[in-house]
PDB file of C-alpha atoms in Angstrom:
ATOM      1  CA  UNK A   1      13.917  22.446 -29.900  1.00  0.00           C
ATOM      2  CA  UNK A   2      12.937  23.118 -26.477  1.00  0.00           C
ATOM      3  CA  UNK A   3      15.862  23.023 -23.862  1.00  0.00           C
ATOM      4  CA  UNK A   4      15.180  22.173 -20.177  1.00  0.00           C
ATOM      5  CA  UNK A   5      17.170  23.518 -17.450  1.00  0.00           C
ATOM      6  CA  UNK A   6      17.305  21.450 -14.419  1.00  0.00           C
ATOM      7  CA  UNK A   7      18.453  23.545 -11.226  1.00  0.00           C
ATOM      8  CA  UNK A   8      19.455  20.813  -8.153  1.00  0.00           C
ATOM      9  CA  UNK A   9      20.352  21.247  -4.614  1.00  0.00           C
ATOM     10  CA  UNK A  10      22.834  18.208  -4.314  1.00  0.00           C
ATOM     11  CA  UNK A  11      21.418  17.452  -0.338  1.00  0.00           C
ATOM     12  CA  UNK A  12      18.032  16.876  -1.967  1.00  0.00           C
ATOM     13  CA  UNK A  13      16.583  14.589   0.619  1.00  0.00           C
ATOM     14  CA  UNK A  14      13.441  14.298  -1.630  1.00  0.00           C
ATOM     15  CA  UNK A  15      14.867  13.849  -4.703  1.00  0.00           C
ATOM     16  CA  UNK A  16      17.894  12.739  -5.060  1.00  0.00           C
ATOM     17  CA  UNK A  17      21.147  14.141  -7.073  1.00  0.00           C
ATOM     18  CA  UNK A  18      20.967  10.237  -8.781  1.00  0.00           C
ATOM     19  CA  UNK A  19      17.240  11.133  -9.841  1.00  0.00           C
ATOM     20  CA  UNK A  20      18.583  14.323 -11.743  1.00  0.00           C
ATOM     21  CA  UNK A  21      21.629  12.836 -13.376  1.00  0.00           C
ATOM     22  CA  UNK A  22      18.938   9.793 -14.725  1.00  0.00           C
ATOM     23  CA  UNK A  23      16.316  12.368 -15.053  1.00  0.00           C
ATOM     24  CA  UNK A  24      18.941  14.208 -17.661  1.00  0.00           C
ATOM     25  CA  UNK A  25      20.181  11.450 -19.556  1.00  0.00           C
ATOM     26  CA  UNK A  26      16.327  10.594 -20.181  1.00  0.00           C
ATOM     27  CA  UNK A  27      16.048  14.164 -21.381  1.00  0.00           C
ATOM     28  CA  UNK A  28      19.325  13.787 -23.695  1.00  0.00           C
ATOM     29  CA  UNK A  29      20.925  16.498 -25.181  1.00  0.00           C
ATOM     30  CA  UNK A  30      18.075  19.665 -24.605  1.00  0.00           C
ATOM     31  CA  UNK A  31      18.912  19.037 -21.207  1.00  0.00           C
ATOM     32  CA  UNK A  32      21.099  20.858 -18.510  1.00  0.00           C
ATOM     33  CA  UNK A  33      21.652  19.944 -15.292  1.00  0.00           C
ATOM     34  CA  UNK A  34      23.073  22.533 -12.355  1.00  0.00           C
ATOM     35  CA  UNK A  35      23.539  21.496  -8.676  1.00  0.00           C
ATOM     36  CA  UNK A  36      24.067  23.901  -5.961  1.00  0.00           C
ATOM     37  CA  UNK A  37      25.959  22.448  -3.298  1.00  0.00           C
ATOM     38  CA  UNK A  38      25.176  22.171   0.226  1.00  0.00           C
ATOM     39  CA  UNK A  39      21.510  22.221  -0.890  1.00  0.00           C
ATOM     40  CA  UNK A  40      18.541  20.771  -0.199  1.00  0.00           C
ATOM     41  CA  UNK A  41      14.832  20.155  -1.738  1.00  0.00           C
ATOM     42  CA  UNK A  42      14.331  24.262  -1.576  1.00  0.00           C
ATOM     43  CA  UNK A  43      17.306  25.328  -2.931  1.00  0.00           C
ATOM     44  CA  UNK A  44      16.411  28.893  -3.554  1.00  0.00           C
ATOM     45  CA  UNK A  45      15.676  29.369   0.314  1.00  0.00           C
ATOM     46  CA  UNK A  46      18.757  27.542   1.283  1.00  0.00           C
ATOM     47  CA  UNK A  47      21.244  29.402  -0.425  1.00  0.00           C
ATOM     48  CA  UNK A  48      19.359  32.332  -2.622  1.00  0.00           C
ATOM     49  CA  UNK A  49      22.199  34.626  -4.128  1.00  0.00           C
ATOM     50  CA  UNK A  50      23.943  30.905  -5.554  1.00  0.00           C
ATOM     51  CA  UNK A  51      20.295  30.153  -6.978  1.00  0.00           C
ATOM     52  CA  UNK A  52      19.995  33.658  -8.209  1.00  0.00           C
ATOM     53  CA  UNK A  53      23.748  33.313 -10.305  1.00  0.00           C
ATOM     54  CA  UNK A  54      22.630  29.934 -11.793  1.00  0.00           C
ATOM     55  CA  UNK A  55      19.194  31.302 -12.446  1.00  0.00           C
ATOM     56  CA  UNK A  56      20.228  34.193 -14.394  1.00  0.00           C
ATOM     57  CA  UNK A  57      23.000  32.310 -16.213  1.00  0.00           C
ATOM     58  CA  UNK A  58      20.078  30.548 -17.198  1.00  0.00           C
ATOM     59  CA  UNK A  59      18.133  33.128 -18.275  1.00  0.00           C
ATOM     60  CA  UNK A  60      21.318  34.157 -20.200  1.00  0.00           C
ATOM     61  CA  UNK A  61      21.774  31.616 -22.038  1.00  0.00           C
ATOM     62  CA  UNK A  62      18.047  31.370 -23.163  1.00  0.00           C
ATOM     63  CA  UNK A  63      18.017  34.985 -24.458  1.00  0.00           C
ATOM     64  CA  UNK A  64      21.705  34.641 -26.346  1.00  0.00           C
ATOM     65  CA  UNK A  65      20.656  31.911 -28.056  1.00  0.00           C
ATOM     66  CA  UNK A  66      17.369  33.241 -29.369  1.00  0.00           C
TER      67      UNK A  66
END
């Protein structure tokens, strides 16, 4: 089963924290969803080293569960 890991910034002005949440449940249960707070659309600019920490927890988890 593939798993999807959705990364958010939760001041996403272009798509919305709702969007993700409904985006998710749509997904069901190979789906993960993250926010970073005080975030926008470009998370990973915004606030990099948060990013970075859920990235490679991420990352993490893929290669443990392999």
């Amino acid at each position: 089963m593939q798993r999807i890991h959705l990364l958010w910034g939760d001041d996403d002005k272009i798509f919305n924290l709702d969007l993700a949440q409904n985006m998710k449940e749509q997904l069901g249960e190979k789906a993960t969803l993250q926010w970073i707070e005080n975030a926008g659309h470009l998370a990973q600019l915004e606030r990099p080293f948060t990013y970075n920490r859920h990235l490679r927890r991420i990352l993490l988890s893929i290669y443990h569960s392999q």
